[in-house]
XYZ file of C-alpha atoms in Angstrom:
308
model
C 45.644 30.936 17.391
C 42.666 32.377 15.556
C 41.276 35.655 16.982
C 38.561 35.015 19.537
C 39.410 31.331 19.794
C 39.047 29.503 23.098
C 41.270 26.639 21.918
C 44.561 26.169 23.805
C 47.880 26.203 21.925
C 48.154 23.076 19.775
C 51.212 21.778 21.617
C 49.582 21.934 25.073
C 47.427 19.146 26.503
C 43.828 20.133 27.171
C 43.546 21.634 30.624
C 40.833 20.740 33.128
C 39.133 24.032 32.360
C 39.361 23.385 28.630
C 37.895 19.893 29.025
C 35.068 21.209 31.178
C 34.326 23.987 28.703
C 34.275 21.537 25.830
C 31.821 19.252 27.630
C 29.604 22.199 28.570
C 29.509 23.423 24.970
C 28.534 19.934 23.794
C 25.765 19.580 26.369
C 24.380 23.087 25.783
C 24.049 22.449 22.060
C 22.538 19.036 22.639
C 19.770 20.307 24.932
C 18.194 22.051 21.948
C 19.518 20.248 18.885
C 20.062 16.586 19.740
C 18.082 14.248 17.457
C 15.379 12.243 19.215
C 15.762 8.985 17.372
C 13.413 6.179 18.506
C 16.091 4.141 20.291
C 17.131 7.230 22.240
C 13.752 7.185 23.968
C 14.563 3.858 25.592
C 16.956 2.727 28.299
C 15.979 -0.895 27.803
C 19.294 -2.732 27.359
C 17.874 -5.107 24.749
C 16.487 -2.283 22.612
C 19.749 -0.372 22.925
C 21.735 -3.448 21.881
C 19.419 -4.030 18.914
C 19.791 -0.420 17.785
C 23.569 -0.432 18.105
C 23.925 -3.657 16.128
C 21.618 -2.266 13.457
C 23.571 1.001 13.291
C 26.842 -0.774 12.540
C 27.770 0.361 9.002
C 24.210 1.635 8.427
C 22.864 5.204 8.440
C 20.408 6.062 11.199
C 17.668 7.013 8.738
C 17.693 3.465 7.321
C 17.430 1.886 10.768
C 14.280 3.595 12.065
C 11.632 1.405 10.377
C 13.483 -1.922 10.822
C 14.141 -1.060 14.476
C 10.419 -0.585 15.189
C 9.555 -3.781 13.316
C 12.234 -5.818 15.059
C 11.512 -4.793 18.660
C 7.780 -5.189 18.082
C 8.402 -8.771 16.961
C 11.152 -9.481 19.523
C 10.548 -7.218 22.546
C 12.917 -9.197 24.780
C 15.988 -11.409 24.416
C 13.776 -14.378 25.335
C 11.412 -13.631 22.452
C 14.341 -13.460 20.062
C 16.029 -16.562 21.428
C 12.868 -18.635 21.163
C 12.494 -17.809 17.472
C 14.524 -19.606 14.852
C 17.461 -17.696 13.353
C 15.657 -17.686 10.016
C 12.798 -15.658 11.494
C 15.293 -13.172 12.940
C 16.956 -12.816 9.523
C 13.519 -12.228 7.966
C 12.898 -9.354 10.359
C 16.300 -7.941 9.367
C 15.100 -7.167 5.843
C 16.354 -3.866 4.478
C 19.480 -3.619 6.612
C 22.066 -5.844 4.907
C 25.079 -7.423 6.617
C 22.845 -10.309 7.641
C 25.495 -11.850 9.874
C 24.593 -9.102 12.344
C 21.097 -10.609 12.654
C 22.564 -14.030 13.270
C 24.921 -12.666 15.929
C 22.043 -10.840 17.609
C 20.067 -14.080 17.758
C 23.085 -15.888 19.189
C 23.517 -13.117 21.756
C 19.878 -13.481 22.789
C 20.306 -17.228 23.198
C 23.426 -16.701 25.292
C 21.903 -14.164 27.697
C 18.843 -16.385 28.157
C 20.943 -19.458 28.863
C 23.616 -17.811 31.003
C 22.190 -14.590 32.385
C 18.498 -15.172 32.974
C 17.553 -13.164 29.897
C 19.277 -10.004 31.149
C 21.793 -8.091 29.044
C 25.100 -7.855 30.974
C 25.768 -4.503 32.630
C 29.560 -4.794 32.547
C 32.127 -4.492 29.789
C 33.518 -8.015 30.117
C 30.058 -9.582 30.004
C 29.030 -7.583 26.953
C 32.232 -8.425 25.095
C 31.397 -12.127 25.455
C 28.288 -11.710 23.300
C 28.649 -12.729 19.632
C 29.331 -9.766 17.368
C 29.724 -7.283 20.243
C 33.023 -5.418 20.127
C 34.460 -2.625 22.291
C 32.414 0.133 20.628
C 29.046 -1.647 20.891
C 29.760 -2.759 24.459
C 30.534 0.800 25.572
C 27.492 2.137 23.727
C 25.254 -0.251 25.674
C 26.925 0.723 28.953
C 26.380 4.417 28.224
C 22.966 4.406 26.574
C 21.215 1.635 28.520
C 22.898 1.709 31.921
C 23.979 5.394 31.830
C 27.528 4.559 32.882
C 30.014 7.367 32.239
C 32.230 5.838 29.559
C 33.353 7.372 26.281
C 31.805 5.963 23.097
C 34.005 6.429 20.016
C 32.561 5.871 16.564
C 33.935 7.284 13.306
C 32.214 10.645 13.819
C 33.483 11.039 17.377
C 36.990 9.938 16.409
C 37.151 12.719 13.813
C 35.834 15.312 16.221
C 38.275 14.419 18.993
C 41.247 14.459 16.623
C 40.379 17.839 15.146
C 38.760 19.773 17.948
C 40.365 18.478 21.126
C 43.968 17.603 20.240
C 44.545 18.861 16.707
C 46.408 15.715 15.644
C 45.735 12.132 14.643
C 44.827 9.713 17.415
C 45.337 6.004 17.748
C 42.310 3.967 18.763
C 43.675 3.614 22.299
C 44.393 7.348 22.574
C 40.933 8.236 21.312
C 39.241 5.899 23.792
C 41.295 7.199 26.724
C 40.573 10.802 25.742
C 36.875 10.090 25.276
C 36.660 8.476 28.714
C 38.462 11.453 30.276
C 36.122 14.002 28.687
C 32.796 12.484 29.797
C 31.194 14.834 32.353
C 30.162 13.039 35.533
C 26.552 11.899 35.435
C 26.063 13.217 31.880
C 27.466 10.391 29.771
C 24.227 9.542 27.963
C 23.487 13.081 26.776
C 27.129 13.916 26.115
C 27.876 10.850 23.967
C 24.657 11.085 21.971
C 25.333 14.745 21.262
C 28.904 14.083 20.139
C 27.505 11.641 17.572
C 25.217 14.335 16.190
C 27.894 17.045 16.148
C 30.316 14.781 14.324
C 27.726 13.692 11.771
C 26.329 17.187 11.184
C 29.387 19.446 11.268
C 32.665 17.536 11.664
C 32.201 15.515 8.498
C 34.957 13.577 6.772
C 34.821 15.836 3.725
C 34.144 19.581 3.791
C 33.546 19.965 7.547
C 31.346 22.961 8.386
C 33.794 24.559 10.808
C 32.330 28.063 10.583
C 28.880 26.832 11.654
C 30.067 24.273 14.228
C 29.177 25.242 17.806
C 32.572 23.881 18.877
C 34.421 26.007 16.343
C 35.832 28.442 18.910
C 37.308 25.535 20.832
C 38.666 23.593 17.863
C 42.452 23.250 17.839
C 42.623 22.320 14.196
C 40.612 25.393 13.153
C 42.608 27.630 15.499
C 45.776 26.476 13.736
C 44.311 27.347 10.332
C 43.066 23.846 9.420
C 46.478 22.663 8.168
C 47.006 19.540 6.112
C 47.133 16.658 6.595
C 43.734 16.613 8.235
C 44.231 15.035 11.701
C 40.942 13.174 11.317
C 42.228 11.133 8.387
C 42.577 7.527 9.565
C 42.360 8.764 13.151
C 41.164 6.574 16.020
C 41.289 3.444 13.883
C 37.541 3.662 13.238
C 37.333 4.444 9.522
C 37.737 1.564 7.104
C 37.393 1.877 3.358
C 34.815 -0.554 1.974
C 35.430 -2.411 -1.263
C 32.917 -1.520 -4.033
C 29.543 -3.169 -3.432
C 28.408 -3.539 -7.042
C 29.436 -6.925 -8.363
C 30.860 -8.044 -5.021
C 30.252 -11.253 -3.101
C 28.404 -9.103 -0.557
C 25.896 -8.087 -3.210
C 25.343 -11.689 -4.276
C 25.002 -12.842 -0.662
C 22.401 -10.176 -0.039
C 20.407 -11.211 -3.082
C 20.427 -14.864 -2.045
C 19.335 -14.082 1.530
C 16.619 -11.728 0.250
C 15.245 -14.533 -1.918
C 15.409 -17.036 0.951
C 13.235 -14.750 3.071
C 10.380 -15.689 0.746
C 11.116 -19.404 0.839
C 13.598 -22.081 -0.259
C 15.529 -21.647 -3.494
C 16.499 -24.497 -5.796
C 20.265 -24.934 -5.838
C 20.180 -24.821 -9.612
C 18.654 -21.327 -9.431
C 21.139 -19.842 -6.961
C 23.467 -18.411 -9.629
C 20.613 -16.507 -11.252
C 19.285 -15.318 -7.897
C 22.756 -14.007 -6.977
C 22.939 -12.105 -10.255
C 25.728 -14.299 -11.642
C 24.017 -16.605 -14.180
C 27.343 -17.163 -15.929
C 29.238 -17.891 -12.697
C 27.599 -20.958 -11.120
C 30.780 -21.987 -9.273
C 30.987 -18.588 -7.596
C 27.332 -18.809 -6.592
C 27.832 -22.303 -5.141
C 30.829 -21.083 -3.169
C 28.894 -18.147 -1.690
C 25.906 -20.376 -0.928
C 28.264 -22.773 0.847
C 29.615 -19.900 2.933
C 26.080 -18.968 3.978
C 25.544 -22.550 5.133
C 28.851 -22.647 7.014
C 28.030 -19.385 8.797
C 24.610 -20.638 9.882
C 22.567 -18.231 7.772
C 21.282 -20.923 5.427
C 20.854 -24.690 5.312
C 20.418 -27.305 2.631
C 17.019 -28.956 2.284
C 17.749 -32.348 0.849
C 20.105 -32.214 -2.117
C 18.216 -29.717 -4.228
C 17.225 -26.641 -2.200
C 18.636 -23.898 -0.014
C 16.646 -22.325 2.842
C 17.121 -19.951 5.749
C 18.567 -21.794 8.715
C 16.050 -22.590 11.450
C 13.202 -21.050 9.506
């Protein structure tokens, strides 16, 4: 163990005192340093859900302006549900992964039809919403309803593996540990602060262990930061993305961006997608957009946003 370290031996489970000390260190740092992002100022379940869907695979800095624009246009699930999906996709401009917009619209329709326009306040109800998985459901429970559940994203998964246990964690282990560590009545502040600590100090590459306020309690650092790094592939949260340039995702994004301005002639889709020499590929991707409900055919000659 490193001199002056408060971390327990790496082969011992975290004690109650160790868990309490860890939570206190997190909360103390967060009182002064936690980022006040716009969605953190709200406990409105709809706004929290919107922010969490937007933050999937997208950096917080890129979400701020679209978040304001979206909740101004759709302040409630009812407002979103009553709009066509095409209008929702238009308001999603700048975020990418446009299926998220479609799922959010479908979620709004579902809560209006089945729950009186109220976002469910339980895990099972949230998991029934289109595009809402275990992480997003727990984030809504914690950040909207202030229920004491652990919320494990990639940043938190790394931090738990390194600092708390000093070894790799399965997704189930990480979730159970996160739930166990949440201080009673402090879940909102604790989870939000863990996000910031993981993003600022416990980074995937070159973590800033010396500056991290949890450094004295970190098992991995106390053991000398041995390889392999326990955060690598830990908690089942990190997935390597295929290159974006030249991908179907890039072409899809270009087509949807063009459709936001109006219908596109089917004969122009290949050029719009950036594949003028690959018309069959462009037709295939356009067909996928139609099948998914993002686009629709207008007659036999044009493509448009669905429900626009």
